[in-house]
XYZ file of C-alpha atoms in Angstrom:
366
model
C 66.169 41.499 -44.615
C 63.289 42.342 -47.016
C 61.384 39.022 -45.658
C 61.781 40.471 -42.000
C 60.684 43.941 -43.030
C 57.470 42.539 -44.568
C 56.696 40.273 -41.391
C 57.149 43.687 -39.159
C 54.809 45.368 -41.442
C 52.395 42.849 -41.249
C 52.359 42.834 -37.300
C 51.857 46.482 -37.540
C 48.848 46.067 -39.569
C 47.422 43.313 -37.229
C 48.076 45.638 -34.298
C 46.417 48.636 -36.108
C 43.468 46.453 -37.095
C 42.957 45.159 -33.523
C 42.996 48.581 -32.102
C 40.357 49.633 -34.711
C 38.293 46.661 -33.919
C 38.566 47.218 -30.176
C 37.300 50.741 -30.722
C 34.461 49.710 -32.808
C 33.476 46.912 -30.197
C 33.561 49.570 -27.452
C 31.349 52.132 -29.566
C 28.922 49.241 -30.530
C 28.801 48.300 -26.628
C 28.051 51.641 -25.750
C 25.529 52.362 -28.361
C 23.574 49.153 -27.321
C 23.863 50.359 -23.650
C 22.235 53.535 -24.404
C 19.484 52.097 -26.603
C 18.691 49.247 -24.092
C 18.963 51.393 -21.117
C 16.614 54.086 -22.581
C 13.091 53.971 -21.182
C 10.561 56.917 -21.029
C 8.839 57.161 -17.754
C 5.180 56.387 -18.459
C 2.251 58.764 -18.490
C -0.411 59.509 -16.092
C 1.753 58.624 -12.971
C 0.351 59.787 -9.531
C 2.687 61.842 -7.739
C 3.363 62.051 -3.844
C 2.532 65.418 -2.268
C 5.004 66.244 0.785
C 2.875 68.174 3.468
C 4.327 71.261 5.208
C 1.590 73.873 4.289
C -0.887 75.009 7.167
C -3.639 76.451 5.040
C -6.323 73.983 4.104
C -7.767 75.689 1.060
C -7.473 78.762 -1.276
C -9.863 81.697 -0.599
C -11.525 83.610 -3.821
C -10.907 87.308 -3.760
C -7.615 86.962 -1.763
C -4.528 88.152 -3.510
C -1.806 85.535 -4.063
C 1.846 85.479 -5.814
C 2.993 82.857 -8.104
C 6.802 82.465 -9.050
C 8.093 80.511 -11.993
C 11.719 79.882 -12.291
C 13.984 77.358 -14.448
C 17.000 77.171 -12.242
C 19.150 75.444 -14.752
C 20.319 72.679 -12.577
C 22.531 75.149 -10.673
C 25.015 75.560 -13.437
C 24.589 78.673 -15.132
C 26.588 81.466 -13.816
C 27.046 84.456 -16.172
C 30.199 82.991 -17.554
C 28.861 79.563 -18.152
C 28.361 78.105 -21.725
C 26.669 74.975 -22.437
C 27.716 72.359 -24.999
C 24.135 71.877 -26.567
C 23.850 75.474 -27.199
C 27.129 75.810 -28.980
C 29.446 76.517 -25.819
C 32.025 74.281 -24.234
C 30.908 73.289 -20.853
C 28.636 70.332 -19.839
C 29.228 70.454 -15.942
C 28.864 73.318 -13.682
C 31.947 75.077 -12.634
C 32.278 73.280 -9.393
C 30.105 71.889 -6.499
C 30.427 74.956 -4.638
C 29.230 77.098 -7.518
C 25.920 74.797 -7.773
C 25.185 75.283 -4.094
C 25.720 79.118 -4.527
C 23.413 79.229 -7.557
C 20.539 77.201 -5.717
C 20.721 79.285 -2.523
C 20.543 82.614 -4.736
C 17.699 81.245 -6.647
C 15.933 80.204 -3.524
C 16.696 83.370 -1.709
C 15.320 85.449 -5.085
C 11.986 83.627 -4.885
C 11.814 83.853 -1.023
C 11.857 87.582 -1.344
C 8.863 87.545 -3.551
C 6.611 86.100 -0.542
C 5.344 83.577 -3.151
C 2.443 81.311 -2.360
C 2.993 78.959 -5.479
C 6.343 78.306 -7.013
C 7.115 76.285 -10.036
C 10.922 75.510 -10.350
C 12.140 73.713 -13.626
C 15.661 71.772 -14.147
C 15.788 70.745 -10.620
C 18.733 67.982 -10.053
C 18.812 65.579 -7.519
C 21.621 63.221 -8.453
C 23.171 64.187 -11.542
C 27.026 64.401 -13.003
C 26.482 67.664 -14.336
C 25.576 69.246 -11.198
C 28.114 67.155 -9.042
C 25.283 65.135 -7.369
C 24.080 68.060 -5.301
C 20.349 67.037 -4.213
C 18.753 70.338 -5.368
C 15.498 68.963 -4.580
C 16.028 68.241 -1.135
C 17.569 71.817 -0.934
C 14.620 73.601 -2.061
C 12.236 71.493 -0.120
C 14.141 72.111 2.959
C 14.319 75.942 1.927
C 10.338 76.051 1.856
C 9.752 73.653 4.506
C 6.542 75.436 5.410
C 5.072 74.444 1.705
C 3.509 71.297 0.052
C 5.846 69.984 -2.437
C 5.473 67.827 -5.431
C 8.291 66.516 -7.648
C 7.727 65.263 -11.165
C 10.509 63.443 -12.577
C 11.400 64.958 -16.036
C 14.635 63.126 -16.796
C 16.631 59.964 -15.839
C 19.345 59.537 -18.557
C 21.882 56.682 -18.981
C 25.625 57.978 -18.947
C 26.026 60.340 -21.974
C 29.460 60.270 -23.387
C 29.151 63.695 -25.078
C 31.242 65.839 -25.124
C 34.275 63.473 -24.950
C 36.548 65.695 -22.817
C 33.835 66.286 -20.185
C 30.931 63.540 -20.541
C 27.497 64.875 -19.348
C 27.266 61.758 -17.612
C 24.115 60.734 -15.772
C 21.329 63.159 -15.344
C 18.299 63.183 -13.056
C 16.290 66.010 -12.917
C 12.851 67.436 -12.739
C 9.900 69.848 -11.984
C 9.331 71.097 -8.300
C 5.758 72.282 -7.336
C 5.846 74.359 -4.158
C 2.455 75.410 -2.348
C 1.873 77.534 0.763
C -1.658 75.795 0.842
C -2.399 72.095 0.957
C -2.318 70.151 -2.418
C -4.623 67.162 -2.463
C -3.009 65.171 -5.242
C -0.693 65.404 -8.371
C -0.358 63.726 -11.597
C 2.561 63.499 -13.918
C 1.964 63.944 -17.828
C 4.522 62.680 -20.219
C 4.735 65.029 -23.258
C 5.377 63.768 -26.844
C 9.044 63.887 -27.597
C 11.307 63.511 -30.643
C 11.920 59.703 -31.654
C 15.346 60.626 -33.294
C 18.633 60.562 -31.505
C 17.931 63.864 -29.874
C 15.802 61.943 -27.389
C 19.013 61.104 -25.669
C 19.898 64.585 -25.005
C 16.615 66.452 -24.578
C 14.683 65.963 -21.509
C 12.042 63.273 -21.005
C 9.490 66.092 -21.025
C 6.432 66.332 -18.906
C 4.289 68.421 -17.032
C 2.601 68.099 -13.571
C -1.054 68.869 -12.504
C -1.379 69.530 -9.049
C -4.822 70.408 -7.081
C -5.606 72.611 -4.290
C -9.236 72.858 -2.760
C -10.867 76.253 -3.046
C -13.251 77.324 -0.313
C -16.305 77.543 -2.755
C -16.045 73.642 -3.496
C -13.921 74.157 -6.802
C -10.379 73.409 -7.186
C -7.306 75.515 -8.151
C -5.471 73.472 -10.756
C -1.557 74.347 -10.948
C 0.355 72.979 -14.253
C 4.094 73.324 -13.850
C 5.671 72.541 -17.366
C 8.759 72.497 -19.295
C 8.432 71.930 -22.931
C 11.017 70.752 -25.620
C 13.909 72.528 -26.693
C 16.475 70.798 -28.606
C 15.382 69.012 -31.819
C 12.015 70.247 -32.000
C 10.134 70.775 -34.909
C 6.791 72.393 -35.694
C 4.663 68.927 -35.821
C 6.315 68.070 -32.202
C 5.539 71.416 -30.904
C 1.761 71.204 -32.291
C 1.626 67.778 -30.404
C 2.855 69.042 -27.067
C 0.526 72.195 -27.166
C -2.435 70.174 -27.951
C -1.982 67.680 -25.140
C -1.383 70.537 -22.763
C -4.201 72.744 -24.052
C -6.642 69.714 -23.841
C -5.918 69.004 -20.107
C -6.247 72.628 -19.224
C -9.702 72.900 -20.935
C -10.888 69.725 -19.303
C -10.178 71.339 -16.053
C -11.571 74.578 -16.995
C -14.847 72.819 -18.111
C -15.288 71.349 -14.898
C -15.476 74.964 -13.246
C -12.084 74.788 -11.992
C -9.380 77.648 -11.761
C -6.283 76.890 -13.953
C -2.763 78.315 -13.813
C -0.091 77.010 -16.135
C 3.420 78.209 -15.614
C 7.047 77.454 -16.393
C 9.374 77.068 -19.411
C 7.342 77.150 -22.570
C 10.536 77.199 -24.832
C 8.713 79.551 -27.400
C 9.008 83.250 -27.667
C 5.990 83.568 -25.126
C 4.772 87.318 -26.071
C 5.849 86.317 -29.681
C 7.651 89.782 -30.255
C 10.515 89.438 -27.616
C 13.333 88.007 -29.519
C 12.853 91.178 -32.070
C 12.667 93.544 -28.971
C 16.020 92.348 -27.351
C 18.025 91.377 -30.404
C 19.124 92.688 -33.997
C 17.857 89.436 -35.504
C 19.897 90.079 -38.711
C 22.872 89.122 -36.439
C 21.672 85.729 -35.374
C 20.959 82.380 -37.077
C 17.480 81.105 -36.342
C 16.845 79.671 -32.930
C 14.276 76.732 -33.325
C 13.819 76.639 -29.625
C 12.518 80.263 -29.682
C 9.716 79.860 -32.202
C 6.914 82.221 -31.913
C 4.357 80.919 -29.373
C 1.069 79.412 -31.217
C -1.395 81.968 -30.133
C -3.887 80.681 -32.416
C -4.342 77.235 -30.429
C -4.988 78.720 -27.126
C -8.405 77.432 -26.079
C -11.137 79.671 -25.275
C -11.134 80.618 -21.547
C -7.527 81.112 -21.474
C -4.928 83.768 -22.003
C -1.243 84.382 -21.798
C -0.263 86.959 -18.933
C 2.117 89.499 -20.885
C 1.263 92.588 -19.211
C 4.765 93.145 -17.770
C 4.900 95.790 -15.126
C 7.946 97.386 -16.412
C 7.026 96.824 -20.080
C 9.081 94.336 -22.299
C 12.449 95.301 -20.873
C 13.694 91.985 -19.201
C 14.241 88.978 -20.972
C 13.326 85.668 -18.988
C 16.277 83.486 -20.981
C 19.765 83.873 -22.390
C 21.349 81.855 -25.142
C 24.396 80.088 -23.594
C 26.813 79.894 -26.627
C 28.869 82.603 -25.178
C 29.303 83.967 -21.729
C 26.376 86.445 -20.785
C 27.158 89.857 -22.445
C 25.186 92.537 -24.513
C 25.898 90.346 -27.561
C 24.050 87.425 -26.003
C 20.755 86.316 -27.710
C 17.961 87.057 -25.195
C 14.115 86.134 -25.349
C 11.256 85.608 -23.091
C 10.399 81.872 -22.998
C 9.001 81.667 -19.577
C 5.697 82.830 -18.151
C 1.953 82.205 -17.131
C -1.313 81.075 -18.743
C -4.514 81.599 -16.635
C -8.158 80.901 -17.095
C -10.455 83.630 -17.221
C -12.084 83.003 -13.988
C -8.730 84.379 -12.487
C -7.740 88.089 -12.303
C -4.194 89.111 -12.725
C -3.143 92.401 -11.105
C 0.669 92.294 -11.721
C 3.067 90.389 -13.668
C 6.748 90.791 -14.479
C 10.280 89.422 -15.154
C 12.958 89.860 -12.247
C 16.293 91.107 -13.799
C 18.677 88.935 -11.510
C 21.347 89.614 -14.252
C 21.447 85.787 -15.025
C 23.419 85.463 -11.796
C 21.843 81.934 -10.785
C 20.798 80.619 -13.981
C 20.245 81.119 -17.796
C 16.701 82.087 -16.763
C 15.011 85.036 -15.021
C 11.846 84.206 -12.752
C 8.632 85.473 -13.573
C 6.251 86.746 -10.895
C 2.709 87.000 -10.948
C -0.114 88.368 -8.388
C -3.647 87.087 -8.824
C -7.055 86.371 -7.319
C -9.586 83.605 -7.867
C -12.839 85.586 -8.762
C -15.773 85.041 -6.658
């Protein structure tokens, strides 16, 4: 009897070891898949311009409107919480919810009669957004605009979180212009080399050009800087690269507008205005904007029409409420040959995204 029990016990140990070995093999195989399938999009990639605009050039002295809006891949209804922010969800609530958010974002921008639109986090085939082609939706919604799409992310299947894996993600930056763009270039930003590179976006900005009637060019830079796993050195590298490109264009005599999600406290003081910081841990993605790095000839546009009363981003660790951490991350920078008459952040109540859009009215100086 004792011998029989010992054999039975031995079998159970073998089964248990077999299960552990199988799990280890699966984990090793997945890690290898993740490592082997990872590849960064190369730098200095020429982007295709889809033409729909009728205006051939930009006119100095004429007022134009620009809008920047991170649409959060159509997932961020006010009740949505994101797992990488300390929340619970990795997918949008439903396909219907994605379509509703994208429609709401498009309608909000259309109401501004914008001439230039910078969209960030636009998915075109992602698990998290139920494979809704948000790029095609926006391009159709703004069919009388020229459009340029810069791929910012094309990830392997991510198994985190385990109960609802983030899956495949394909996302990017969409630039729209109601005057013709001649060409566009994708620049790859420096990113973390740690494991966070599998969860953070690939990170880039696009440089798009439109002719000005005086022979110069309007250079439009749509950007989305790093958020997760960032450190001061990486942020400095990204800013240095961006500012170098902006300065090169300015030195040529061109007009430069850079807009998007800077993932920094853009006015520097906004997190202290909107929050009692004694209640919150440090948010590394909301570090102060490095004003000391801004090149000569450029400035941030932060003279908000309604004062500093509306944040452009909420943290998504909890559903949106008075207890949510909020900050201004989004905005515009312009060269000093551009005059700005108006800038403000639209208060959407974060109905369609975890961001609010920023609106700017400007003129190219004669």
